[in-house]
Amino acid sequence: MRNRILGAILAVTAMAVVLFGLPLALAVQHLYHSEAVVRLEREAARATTHVPDSFATSGDPVELPAASDQTQLALYSADGRLVSGTGPAAVEAPVQAAFGGRVAEQTIDDRIVVAVPVADEERVVAVVRAALPASIVDARVRRAWLVMAALAAGAVAVAALVARAVAGHLSRPVDA
């Protein structure tokens, strides 16, 4: 009887931990991805301030700021040509969307890509593309999941200790 009570308490505890932990794990994954996108938007927006107003007409070389971590910055002219920085020669979907005047984000080939338009006189004259390897975000998510799993295992272990005492207390009258 004692083992059945102990098993029931542990099963309920494990089920509660899993039902709480899985949505939390997915929320953490979404949060870390969103944080990466916001950071890339901030990097790209900061880089737009280094593009001179006369960029479209002067042909002056543009020096993009140094990006943090493994972020790559690139500047594309209105004709889709890579002008400065590190990025693919062909225009990707987020860059194309940014030429429409909006900030765009997409994961392409294991890279999180954000494109921010550079406007002059209400028209888009260039786009700044910021990209980060998705593996950086994935590693951060995995570390968080490992911590969550360790905490869950600790909670189940504590529940096992409490369940053992409770099971003994509850089964004593029945055994007698």
GROMACS .gro file of N, CA, C and O in nm, residues 51-156:
model
  424
   51VAL      N    1   2.486   5.626  -4.199
   51VAL     CA    2   2.464   5.644  -4.343
   51VAL      C    3   2.433   5.792  -4.366
   51VAL      O    4   2.334   5.843  -4.314
   52PRO      N    5   2.518   5.862  -4.441
   52PRO     CA    6   2.495   6.007  -4.461
   52PRO      C    7   2.368   6.033  -4.543
   52PRO      O    8   2.325   5.950  -4.622
   53ASP      N    9   2.309   6.151  -4.520
   53ASP     CA   10   2.188   6.189  -4.594
   53ASP      C   11   2.211   6.190  -4.744
   53ASP      O   12   2.121   6.162  -4.822
   54SER      N   13   2.332   6.220  -4.784
   54SER     CA   14   2.364   6.229  -4.926
   54SER      C   15   2.408   6.095  -4.985
   54SER      O   16   2.462   6.092  -5.095
   55PHE      N   17   2.384   5.987  -4.915
   55PHE     CA   18   2.432   5.855  -4.958
   55PHE      C   19   2.388   5.822  -5.101
   55PHE      O   20   2.467   5.777  -5.181
   56ALA      N   21   2.260   5.846  -5.131
   56ALA     CA   22   2.206   5.807  -5.262
   56ALA      C   23   2.268   5.885  -5.377
   56ALA      O   24   2.277   5.834  -5.488
   57THR      N   25   2.313   6.006  -5.352
   57THR     CA   26   2.362   6.090  -5.461
   57THR      C   27   2.513   6.111  -5.461
   57THR      O   28   2.573   6.133  -5.566
   58SER      N   29   2.575   6.103  -5.344
   58SER     CA   30   2.717   6.139  -5.336
   58SER      C   31   2.811   6.025  -5.371
   58SER      O   32   2.920   6.048  -5.423
   59GLY      N   33   2.775   5.904  -5.340
   59GLY     CA   34   2.864   5.791  -5.365
   59GLY      C   35   2.977   5.781  -5.264
   59GLY      O   36   3.072   5.707  -5.285
   60ASP      N   37   2.968   5.862  -5.156
   60ASP     CA   38   3.070   5.854  -5.052
   60ASP      C   39   3.069   5.716  -4.989
   60ASP      O   40   2.963   5.656  -4.967
   61PRO      N   41   3.187   5.661  -4.958
   61PRO     CA   42   3.190   5.530  -4.892
   61PRO      C   43   3.131   5.539  -4.752
   61PRO      O   44   3.150   5.637  -4.682
   62VAL      N   45   3.058   5.437  -4.715
   62VAL     CA   46   2.993   5.434  -4.584
   62VAL      C   47   3.066   5.334  -4.497
   62VAL      O   48   3.091   5.220  -4.538
   63GLU      N   49   3.101   5.377  -4.378
   63GLU     CA   50   3.166   5.288  -4.282
   63GLU      C   51   3.064   5.255  -4.174
   63GLU      O   52   3.026   5.342  -4.096
   64LEU      N   53   3.021   5.131  -4.172
   64LEU     CA   54   2.926   5.087  -4.071
   64LEU      C   55   2.999   5.070  -3.938
   64LEU      O   56   3.117   5.036  -3.935
   65PRO      N   57   2.930   5.091  -3.827
   65PRO     CA   58   2.994   5.073  -3.696
   65PRO      C   59   3.028   4.927  -3.671
   65PRO      O   60   2.972   4.837  -3.735
   66ALA      N   61   3.117   4.905  -3.578
   66ALA     CA   62   3.151   4.768  -3.539
   66ALA      C   63   3.032   4.707  -3.466
   66ALA      O   64   2.975   4.769  -3.378
   67ALA      N   65   2.996   4.588  -3.506
   67ALA     CA   66   2.882   4.521  -3.444
   67ALA      C   67   2.930   4.441  -3.324
   67ALA      O   68   3.046   4.402  -3.314
   68SER      N   69   2.838   4.414  -3.233
   68SER     CA   70   2.873   4.336  -3.115
   68SER      C   71   2.866   4.187  -3.144
   68SER      O   72   2.797   4.143  -3.236
   69ASP      N   73   2.936   4.110  -3.064
   69ASP     CA   74   2.935   3.964  -3.073
   69ASP      C   75   2.963   3.916  -3.215
   69ASP      O   76   3.055   3.963  -3.279
   70GLN      N   77   2.879   3.824  -3.262
   70GLN     CA   78   2.895   3.768  -3.396
   70GLN      C   79   2.794   3.828  -3.494
   70GLN      O   80   2.763   3.768  -3.596
   71THR      N   81   2.745   3.945  -3.463
   71THR     CA   82   2.650   4.013  -3.550
   71THR      C   83   2.721   4.066  -3.674
   71THR      O   84   2.830   4.121  -3.665
   72GLN      N   85   2.657   4.045  -3.789
   72GLN     CA   86   2.711   4.099  -3.914
   72GLN      C   87   2.620   4.212  -3.960
   72GLN      O   88   2.497   4.198  -3.960
   73LEU      N   89   2.679   4.322  -4.002
   73LEU     CA   90   2.604   4.435  -4.057
   73LEU      C   91   2.639   4.451  -4.204
   73LEU      O   92   2.755   4.432  -4.243
   74ALA      N   93   2.538   4.487  -4.282
   74ALA     CA   94   2.560   4.511  -4.426
   74ALA      C   95   2.468   4.624  -4.470
   74ALA      O   96   2.358   4.641  -4.416
   75LEU      N   97   2.513   4.700  -4.567
   75LEU     CA   98   2.435   4.809  -4.624
   75LEU      C   99   2.408   4.778  -4.770
   75LEU      O  100   2.500   4.747  -4.846
   76TYR      N  101   2.281   4.788  -4.809
   76TYR     CA  102   2.239   4.764  -4.948
   76TYR      C  103   2.182   4.893  -5.005
   76TYR      O  104   2.102   4.961  -4.941
   77SER      N  105   2.225   4.926  -5.127
   77SER     CA  106   2.173   5.044  -5.194
   77SER      C  107   2.033   5.016  -5.250
   77SER      O  108   1.988   4.901  -5.252
   78ALA      N  109   1.967   5.117  -5.297
   78ALA     CA  110   1.830   5.105  -5.347
   78ALA      C  111   1.819   5.008  -5.465
   78ALA      O  112   1.713   4.950  -5.489
   79ASP      N  113   1.930   4.987  -5.537
   79ASP     CA  114   1.926   4.892  -5.648
   79ASP      C  115   1.957   4.749  -5.604
   79ASP      O  116   1.971   4.659  -5.687
   80GLY      N  117   1.970   4.728  -5.471
   80GLY     CA  118   1.991   4.593  -5.419
   80GLY      C  119   2.136   4.549  -5.415
   80GLY      O  120   2.164   4.433  -5.388
   81ARG      N  121   2.227   4.640  -5.437
   81ARG     CA  122   2.369   4.607  -5.440
   81ARG      C  123   2.427   4.619  -5.299
   81ARG      O  124   2.399   4.711  -5.225
   82LEU      N  125   2.511   4.521  -5.261
   82LEU     CA  126   2.582   4.526  -5.133
   82LEU      C  127   2.688   4.635  -5.141
   82LEU      O  128   2.778   4.629  -5.223
   83VAL      N  129   2.675   4.736  -5.057
   83VAL     CA  130   2.763   4.851  -5.062
   83VAL      C  131   2.873   4.842  -4.957
   83VAL      O  132   2.988   4.876  -4.983
   84SER      N  133   2.838   4.795  -4.840
   84SER     CA  134   2.934   4.793  -4.730
   84SER      C  135   2.896   4.683  -4.632
   84SER      O  136   2.780   4.642  -4.623
   85GLY      N  137   2.995   4.634  -4.560
   85GLY     CA  138   2.969   4.536  -4.456
   85GLY      C  139   2.974   4.393  -4.506
   85GLY      O  140   3.021   4.365  -4.616
   86THR      N  141   2.924   4.302  -4.422
   86THR     CA  142   2.927   4.159  -4.452
   86THR      C  143   2.786   4.107  -4.468
   86THR      O  144   2.705   4.115  -4.376
   87GLY      N  145   2.758   4.053  -4.585
   87GLY     CA  146   2.627   3.997  -4.614
   87GLY      C  147   2.627   3.935  -4.752
   87GLY      O  148   2.723   3.950  -4.828
   88PRO      N  149   2.519   3.866  -4.786
   88PRO     CA  150   2.513   3.803  -4.918
   88PRO      C  151   2.500   3.907  -5.028
   88PRO      O  152   2.443   4.014  -5.008
   89ALA      N  153   2.553   3.874  -5.143
   89ALA     CA  154   2.543   3.965  -5.257
   89ALA      C  155   2.400   3.975  -5.308
   89ALA      O  156   2.355   4.081  -5.351
   90ALA      N  157   2.327   3.863  -5.302
   90ALA     CA  158   2.187   3.863  -5.347
   90ALA      C  159   2.097   3.916  -5.236
   90ALA      O  160   2.118   3.889  -5.118
   91VAL      N  161   1.997   3.991  -5.274
   91VAL     CA  162   1.903   4.050  -5.178
   91VAL      C  163   1.811   3.941  -5.124
   91VAL      O  164   1.750   3.866  -5.200
   92GLU      N  165   1.802   3.932  -4.991
   92GLU     CA  166   1.715   3.834  -4.927
   92GLU      C  167   1.577   3.895  -4.903
   92GLU      O  168   1.558   4.016  -4.915
   93ALA      N  169   1.482   3.810  -4.866
   93ALA     CA  170   1.344   3.853  -4.845
   93ALA      C  171   1.330   3.966  -4.743
   93ALA      O  172   1.258   4.063  -4.769
   94PRO      N  173   1.397   3.962  -4.627
   94PRO     CA  174   1.381   4.073  -4.532
   94PRO      C  175   1.435   4.205  -4.587
   94PRO      O  176   1.375   4.310  -4.564
   95VAL      N  177   1.545   4.198  -4.662
   95VAL     CA  178   1.600   4.320  -4.722
   95VAL      C  179   1.502   4.375  -4.825
   95VAL      O  180   1.475   4.495  -4.830
   96GLN      N  181   1.446   4.285  -4.905
   96GLN     CA  182   1.348   4.327  -5.005
   96GLN      C  183   1.227   4.392  -4.937
   96GLN      O  184   1.177   4.495  -4.983
   97ALA      N  185   1.181   4.334  -4.827
   97ALA     CA  186   1.067   4.390  -4.755
   97ALA      C  187   1.101   4.526  -4.695
   97ALA      O  188   1.017   4.616  -4.692
   98ALA      N  189   1.225   4.543  -4.649
   98ALA     CA  190   1.266   4.671  -4.592
   98ALA      C  191   1.268   4.782  -4.697
   98ALA      O  192   1.245   4.898  -4.665
   99PHE      N  193   1.293   4.746  -4.822
   99PHE     CA  194   1.286   4.845  -4.929
   99PHE      C  195   1.143   4.897  -4.944
   99PHE      O  196   1.120   5.003  -5.002
  100GLY      N  197   1.046   4.823  -4.892
  100GLY     CA  198   0.907   4.868  -4.890
  100GLY      C  199   0.878   4.964  -4.776
  100GLY      O  200   0.766   5.011  -4.761
  101GLY      N  201   0.977   4.990  -4.691
  101GLY     CA  202   0.961   5.091  -4.588
  101GLY      C  203   0.930   5.036  -4.449
  101GLY      O  204   0.894   5.112  -4.360
  102ARG      N  205   0.946   4.906  -4.428
  102ARG     CA  206   0.918   4.852  -4.295
  102ARG      C  207   1.034   4.765  -4.248
  102ARG      O  208   1.109   4.711  -4.329
  103VAL      N  209   1.047   4.754  -4.118
  103VAL     CA  210   1.148   4.665  -4.059
  103VAL      C  211   1.101   4.522  -4.081
  103VAL      O  212   0.985   4.490  -4.060
  104ALA      N  213   1.192   4.436  -4.124
  104ALA     CA  214   1.156   4.297  -4.153
  104ALA      C  215   1.252   4.203  -4.083
  104ALA      O  216   1.369   4.236  -4.062
  105GLU      N  217   1.200   4.084  -4.047
  105GLU     CA  218   1.280   3.983  -3.976
  105GLU      C  219   1.246   3.846  -4.030
  105GLU      O  220   1.131   3.817  -4.063
  106GLN      N  221   1.349   3.760  -4.040
  106GLN     CA  222   1.328   3.624  -4.086
  106GLN      C  223   1.451   3.540  -4.049
  106GLN      O  224   1.562   3.593  -4.039
  107THR      N  225   1.431   3.411  -4.026
  107THR     CA  226   1.543   3.320  -4.005
  107THR      C  227   1.574   3.254  -4.139
  107THR      O  228   1.488   3.191  -4.199
  108ILE      N  229   1.699   3.274  -4.185
  108ILE     CA  230   1.742   3.223  -4.315
  108ILE      C  231   1.872   3.147  -4.296
  108ILE      O  232   1.970   3.204  -4.246
  109ASP      N  233   1.875   3.021  -4.339
  109ASP     CA  234   1.998   2.941  -4.335
  109ASP      C  235   2.069   2.950  -4.199
  109ASP      O  236   2.187   2.985  -4.192
  110ASP      N  237   1.998   2.923  -4.092
  110ASP     CA  238   2.053   2.924  -3.957
  110ASP      C  239   2.106   3.062  -3.916
  110ASP      O  240   2.201   3.073  -3.840
  111ARG      N  241   2.047   3.167  -3.969
  111ARG     CA  242   2.080   3.305  -3.930
  111ARG      C  243   1.951   3.381  -3.906
  111ARG      O  244   1.857   3.369  -3.984
  112ILE      N  245   1.949   3.457  -3.798
  112ILE     CA  246   1.837   3.547  -3.774
  112ILE      C  247   1.873   3.678  -3.843
  112ILE      O  248   1.977   3.737  -3.814
  113VAL      N  249   1.789   3.719  -3.936
  113VAL     CA  250   1.818   3.837  -4.018
  113VAL      C  251   1.712   3.944  -3.993
  113VAL      O  252   1.592   3.915  -3.996
  114VAL      N  253   1.759   4.067  -3.968
  114VAL     CA  254   1.670   4.182  -3.952
  114VAL      C  255   1.716   4.288  -4.051
  114VAL      O  256   1.836   4.314  -4.064
  115ALA      N  257   1.622   4.349  -4.121
  115ALA     CA  258   1.654   4.454  -4.217
  115ALA      C  259   1.577   4.581  -4.181
  115ALA      O  260   1.457   4.576  -4.155
  116VAL      N  261   1.649   4.694  -4.177
  116VAL     CA  262   1.592   4.823  -4.139
  116VAL      C  263   1.613   4.921  -4.254
  116VAL      O  264   1.725   4.937  -4.303
  117PRO      N  265   1.505   4.987  -4.298
  117PRO     CA  266   1.520   5.082  -4.408
  117PRO      C  267   1.592   5.210  -4.365
  117PRO      O  268   1.582   5.253  -4.250
  118VAL      N  269   1.663   5.270  -4.460
  118VAL     CA  270   1.726   5.400  -4.440
  118VAL      C  271   1.651   5.496  -4.531
  118VAL      O  272   1.652   5.479  -4.653
  119ALA      N  273   1.585   5.593  -4.471
  119ALA     CA  274   1.500   5.685  -4.549
  119ALA      C  275   1.564   5.822  -4.561
  119ALA      O  276   1.636   5.867  -4.473
  120ASP      N  277   1.536   5.887  -4.673
  120ASP     CA  278   1.576   6.024  -4.697
  120ASP      C  279   1.463   6.091  -4.773
  120ASP      O  280   1.423   6.044  -4.881
  121GLU      N  281   1.409   6.197  -4.715
  121GLU     CA  282   1.298   6.268  -4.779
  121GLU      C  283   1.181   6.174  -4.810
  121GLU      O  284   1.127   6.174  -4.920
  122GLU      N  285   1.145   6.093  -4.716
  122GLU     CA  286   1.031   6.002  -4.725
  122GLU      C  287   1.044   5.892  -4.831
  122GLU      O  288   0.945   5.836  -4.875
  123ARG      N  289   1.163   5.862  -4.872
  123ARG     CA  290   1.182   5.748  -4.962
  123ARG      C  291   1.301   5.667  -4.912
  123ARG      O  292   1.396   5.720  -4.855
  124VAL      N  293   1.293   5.536  -4.933
  124VAL     CA  294   1.398   5.446  -4.886
  124VAL      C  295   1.514   5.451  -4.985
  124VAL      O  296   1.496   5.424  -5.104
  125VAL      N  297   1.631   5.488  -4.933
  125VAL     CA  298   1.750   5.499  -5.019
  125VAL      C  299   1.847   5.383  -4.998
  125VAL      O  300   1.935   5.361  -5.080
  126ALA      N  301   1.828   5.311  -4.887
  126ALA     CA  302   1.917   5.199  -4.857
  126ALA      C  303   1.852   5.114  -4.748
  126ALA      O  304   1.750   5.151  -4.691
  127VAL      N  305   1.913   5.000  -4.723
  127VAL     CA  306   1.867   4.911  -4.617
  127VAL      C  307   1.990   4.860  -4.542
  127VAL      O  308   2.090   4.822  -4.604
  128VAL      N  309   1.980   4.860  -4.410
  128VAL     CA  310   2.084   4.800  -4.326
  128VAL      C  311   2.034   4.663  -4.282
  128VAL      O  312   1.923   4.650  -4.232
  129ARG      N  313   2.117   4.563  -4.305
  129ARG     CA  314   2.085   4.424  -4.268
  129ARG      C  315   2.174   4.384  -4.151
  129ARG      O  316   2.296   4.402  -4.155
  130ALA      N  317   2.112   4.331  -4.046
  130ALA     CA  318   2.187   4.278  -3.931
  130ALA      C  319   2.154   4.130  -3.920
  130ALA      O  320   2.037   4.092  -3.930
  131ALA      N  321   2.254   4.047  -3.900
  131ALA     CA  322   2.233   3.903  -3.892
  131ALA      C  323   2.315   3.844  -3.778
  131ALA      O  324   2.424   3.893  -3.748
  132LEU      N  325   2.260   3.741  -3.719
  132LEU     CA  326   2.322   3.672  -3.607
  132LEU      C  327   2.300   3.522  -3.625
  132LEU      O  328   2.191   3.481  -3.663
  133PRO      N  329   2.402   3.439  -3.600
  133PRO     CA  330   2.379   3.294  -3.610
  133PRO      C  331   2.271   3.250  -3.511
  133PRO      O  332   2.276   3.283  -3.393
  134ALA      N  333   2.174   3.176  -3.560
  134ALA     CA  334   2.067   3.125  -3.473
  134ALA      C  335   2.122   3.029  -3.369
  134ALA      O  336   2.062   3.011  -3.263
  135SER      N  337   2.238   2.972  -3.395
  135SER     CA  338   2.298   2.878  -3.300
  135SER      C  339   2.333   2.946  -3.168
  135SER      O  340   2.334   2.881  -3.063
  136ILE      N  341   2.359   3.075  -3.170
  136ILE     CA  342   2.387   3.148  -3.046
  136ILE      C  343   2.262   3.151  -2.958
  136ILE      O  344   2.268   3.125  -2.839
  137VAL      N  345   2.149   3.181  -3.019
  137VAL     CA  346   2.023   3.182  -2.945
  137VAL      C  347   1.986   3.041  -2.902
  137VAL      O  348   1.942   3.019  -2.788
  138ASP      N  349   2.006   2.944  -2.990
  138ASP     CA  350   1.976   2.805  -2.956
  138ASP      C  351   2.058   2.756  -2.837
  138ASP      O  352   2.006   2.685  -2.750
  139ALA      N  353   2.185   2.794  -2.831
  139ALA     CA  354   2.270   2.754  -2.718
  139ALA      C  355   2.219   2.817  -2.588
  139ALA      O  356   2.218   2.751  -2.483
  140ARG      N  357   2.177   2.940  -2.596
  140ARG     CA  358   2.122   3.007  -2.477
  140ARG      C  359   1.993   2.939  -2.431
  140ARG      O  360   1.972   2.920  -2.311
  141VAL      N  361   1.909   2.900  -2.526
  141VAL     CA  362   1.785   2.829  -2.493
  141VAL      C  363   1.818   2.694  -2.428
  141VAL      O  364   1.757   2.657  -2.327
  142ARG      N  365   1.914   2.621  -2.485
  142ARG     CA  366   1.952   2.491  -2.428
  142ARG      C  367   2.002   2.504  -2.285
  142ARG      O  368   1.968   2.423  -2.199
  143ARG      N  369   2.082   2.608  -2.259
  143ARG     CA  370   2.131   2.629  -2.122
  143ARG      C  371   2.014   2.655  -2.027
  143ARG      O  372   2.010   2.601  -1.916
  144ALA      N  373   1.919   2.736  -2.070
  144ALA     CA  374   1.802   2.764  -1.985
  144ALA      C  375   1.721   2.637  -1.962
  144ALA      O  376   1.674   2.612  -1.850
  145TRP      N  377   1.705   2.557  -2.067
  145TRP     CA  378   1.630   2.432  -2.052
  145TRP      C  379   1.700   2.336  -1.956
  145TRP      O  380   1.634   2.266  -1.879
  146LEU      N  381   1.833   2.332  -1.960
  146LEU     CA  382   1.908   2.245  -1.868
  146LEU      C  383   1.888   2.290  -1.723
  146LEU      O  384   1.870   2.208  -1.633
  147VAL      N  385   1.891   2.420  -1.701
  147VAL     CA  386   1.866   2.472  -1.565
  147VAL      C  387   1.724   2.437  -1.521
  147VAL      O  388   1.702   2.394  -1.407
  148MET      N  389   1.628   2.454  -1.612
  148MET     CA  390   1.489   2.421  -1.579
  148MET      C  391   1.474   2.272  -1.549
  148MET      O  392   1.401   2.234  -1.456
  149ALA      N  393   1.542   2.188  -1.626
  149ALA     CA  394   1.535   2.043  -1.602
  149ALA      C  395   1.597   2.006  -1.468
  149ALA      O  396   1.543   1.921  -1.395
  150ALA      N  397   1.708   2.071  -1.433
  150ALA     CA  398   1.770   2.045  -1.303
  150ALA      C  399   1.679   2.088  -1.189
  150ALA      O  400   1.666   2.017  -1.089
  151LEU      N  401   1.615   2.203  -1.204
  151LEU     CA  402   1.520   2.248  -1.102
  151LEU      C  403   1.401   2.153  -1.092
  151LEU      O  404   1.353   2.123  -0.981
  152ALA      N  405   1.353   2.105  -1.206
  152ALA     CA  406   1.241   2.010  -1.206
  152ALA      C  407   1.281   1.880  -1.136
  152ALA      O  408   1.204   1.825  -1.056
  153ALA      N  409   1.402   1.831  -1.165
  153ALA     CA  410   1.449   1.709  -1.100
  153ALA      C  411   1.462   1.730  -0.949
  153ALA      O  412   1.427   1.642  -0.869
  154GLY      N  413   1.508   1.847  -0.910
  154GLY     CA  414   1.516   1.880  -0.767
  154GLY      C  415   1.379   1.883  -0.701
  154GLY      O  416   1.362   1.834  -0.589
  155ALA      N  417   1.281   1.940  -0.773
  155ALA     CA  418   1.145   1.946  -0.718
  155ALA      C  419   1.087   1.806  -0.702
  155ALA      O  420   1.023   1.776  -0.600
  156VAL      N  421   1.110   1.720  -0.799
  156VAL     CA  422   1.060   1.582  -0.790
  156VAL      C  423   1.133   1.508  -0.677
  156VAL      O  424   1.070   1.429  -0.604
   0.00000   0.00000   0.00000
